[in-house]
Short mmCIF file of C-alpha atoms in Angstrom, two decimals:
data_model
loop_
_atom_site.label_atom_id
_atom_site.label_comp_id
_atom_site.label_asym_id
_atom_site.label_seq_id
_atom_site.Cartn_x
_atom_site.Cartn_y
_atom_site.Cartn_z
CA MET A 19 1.44 -86.40 -8.53
CA PRO A 20 3.02 -83.41 -10.26
CA ASP A 21 1.01 -81.59 -12.77
CA PRO A 22 2.14 -82.84 -16.53
CA ILE A 23 4.19 -80.43 -18.40
CA PRO A 24 2.14 -78.68 -21.20
CA PRO A 25 3.06 -79.64 -24.63
CA SER A 26 6.20 -77.45 -25.79
CA ASP A 27 9.50 -78.00 -27.39
CA VAL A 28 11.73 -75.42 -25.92
CA ASP A 29 14.57 -76.61 -28.19
CA ALA A 30 12.51 -75.87 -31.31
CA GLU A 31 11.75 -72.42 -29.84
CA ARG A 32 15.41 -71.57 -29.36
CA ALA A 33 16.40 -72.90 -32.85
CA LEU A 34 13.49 -70.75 -34.54
CA LEU A 35 14.78 -67.37 -32.62
CA GLY A 36 18.31 -68.43 -33.52
CA SER A 37 17.46 -69.02 -36.96
CA ILE A 38 16.15 -65.51 -37.25
CA MET A 39 19.07 -64.21 -35.64
CA ILE A 40 21.42 -65.95 -38.25
CA ALA A 41 18.93 -65.03 -41.21
CA PRO A 42 16.89 -62.22 -40.29
CA ASP A 43 15.32 -61.89 -43.70
CA ARG A 44 13.17 -64.97 -43.08
CA PHE A 45 11.25 -63.28 -40.22
CA VAL A 46 8.75 -61.65 -42.24
CA ASP A 47 7.73 -65.13 -43.91
CA LEU A 48 7.61 -66.72 -40.53
CA THR A 49 5.36 -64.24 -39.11
CA THR A 50 2.60 -65.70 -41.20
CA CYS A 51 2.73 -69.02 -39.20
CA VAL A 52 4.01 -68.19 -35.66
CA LYS A 53 2.78 -65.56 -33.09
CA ALA A 54 4.37 -64.48 -29.88
CA GLU A 55 1.75 -66.26 -27.97
CA TYR A 56 2.81 -69.54 -29.52
CA PHE A 57 6.01 -69.59 -27.65
CA TYR A 58 5.74 -71.66 -24.47
CA LEU A 59 8.70 -69.58 -22.62
CA VAL A 60 7.84 -66.00 -21.75
CA ARG A 61 11.41 -64.89 -22.55
CA HIS A 62 10.98 -66.26 -26.13
CA ARG A 63 7.69 -64.50 -26.45
CA TRP A 64 9.42 -61.29 -25.52
CA ILE A 65 12.31 -61.99 -28.03
CA TRP A 66 9.77 -62.59 -30.69
CA GLU A 67 8.10 -59.29 -29.78
CA ALA A 68 11.47 -57.55 -29.87
CA MET A 69 12.05 -59.06 -33.44
CA THR A 70 8.46 -57.65 -34.56
CA HIS A 71 9.15 -54.26 -33.38
CA LEU A 72 12.56 -53.95 -35.10
CA THR A 73 10.88 -55.01 -38.42
CA GLU A 74 7.93 -52.71 -38.06
CA ALA A 75 10.56 -49.91 -37.31
CA GLU A 76 12.47 -51.14 -40.52
CA LEU A 77 15.66 -52.02 -38.33
CA GLN A 78 17.77 -54.95 -39.03
CA ILE A 79 17.33 -57.97 -36.70
CA ASP A 80 20.77 -58.58 -35.24
CA PHE A 81 22.60 -58.99 -31.76
CA VAL A 82 23.13 -55.38 -31.27
CA THR A 83 19.75 -54.24 -32.30
CA MET A 84 17.95 -57.11 -30.23
CA CYS A 85 20.04 -56.21 -27.19
CA ASN A 86 19.07 -52.59 -27.56
CA ALA A 87 15.48 -53.33 -28.07
CA LEU A 88 15.05 -55.86 -25.32
CA ASN A 89 17.19 -53.13 -22.91
CA THR A 90 14.94 -50.45 -23.97
CA SER A 91 11.68 -52.55 -23.23
CA GLY A 92 13.25 -53.59 -19.65
CA GLN A 93 13.42 -57.19 -20.70
CA LEU A 94 17.14 -57.64 -21.49
CA LYS A 95 18.13 -58.96 -17.95
CA GLU A 96 14.75 -60.82 -17.59
CA ILE A 97 15.57 -62.96 -20.51
CA GLY A 98 19.03 -63.81 -19.35
CA GLY A 99 20.93 -60.95 -20.71
CA PRO A 100 23.06 -60.61 -24.04
CA ALA A 101 24.44 -64.29 -23.06
CA TYR A 102 21.02 -65.82 -23.70
CA LEU A 103 20.80 -64.16 -27.04
CA ILE A 104 24.35 -65.55 -27.91
CA GLY A 105 23.35 -68.85 -26.65
CA LEU A 106 20.35 -68.84 -29.29
CA LEU A 107 22.96 -68.59 -31.92
CA SER A 108 25.20 -71.26 -30.60
CA VAL A 109 22.17 -73.81 -30.15
CA THR A 110 20.97 -73.34 -33.65
CA PRO A 111 22.10 -75.98 -36.02
CA THR A 112 21.18 -74.23 -39.07
CA SER A 113 18.75 -71.54 -40.26
CA MET A 114 17.75 -73.49 -43.39
CA HIS A 115 15.08 -75.55 -41.14
CA ALA A 116 13.45 -72.36 -39.56
CA GLU A 117 10.17 -73.19 -41.25
CA SER A 118 10.21 -76.76 -39.56
CA TYR A 119 11.08 -75.10 -36.14
CA ALA A 120 8.38 -72.71 -36.69
CA LYS A 121 5.71 -75.69 -37.35
CA ILE A 122 6.79 -77.25 -34.18
CA VAL A 123 6.39 -74.28 -32.10
CA ARG A 124 2.91 -73.60 -33.74
CA GLU A 125 1.79 -77.32 -33.21
CA LYS A 126 2.69 -77.18 -29.57
CA ALA A 127 0.97 -73.95 -29.16
CA PHE A 128 -2.20 -75.53 -30.50
CA LYS A 129 -2.05 -78.54 -28.54
CA ARG A 130 -1.62 -76.40 -25.35
CA LYS A 131 -4.66 -74.39 -26.57
CA ALA A 132 -6.73 -77.56 -27.03
CA LEU A 133 -5.93 -79.02 -23.71
CA GLU A 134 -6.48 -75.65 -22.10
CA VAL A 135 -10.26 -75.41 -23.93
CA SER A 136 -10.91 -79.04 -22.84
CA SER A 137 -10.16 -78.50 -19.27
#
């Protein structure tokens, strides 16, 4: 019998990252409830970390700066290239629900952690 898939919601992760690409001014507020390690997919962690680095450097988060940051760190190809970032924008229904997406990502991370601790 295959191992069960750990709790995750990749669609919520994509929507959260896409929301920030659409409305980057929301990123700082969202960092209070989401950390890079909350993302199930490693590439999403890398994208979040790139957003964090851009913000710390007082640079705007957008498609160009994200491509540059991920390319500089050697992770652009690993995440799926510029096309993956464009895909995040296209699958995000609205940035208005970023807090809801963040709560889902955090909740799934806490459930994974609880399962990890109990095993």
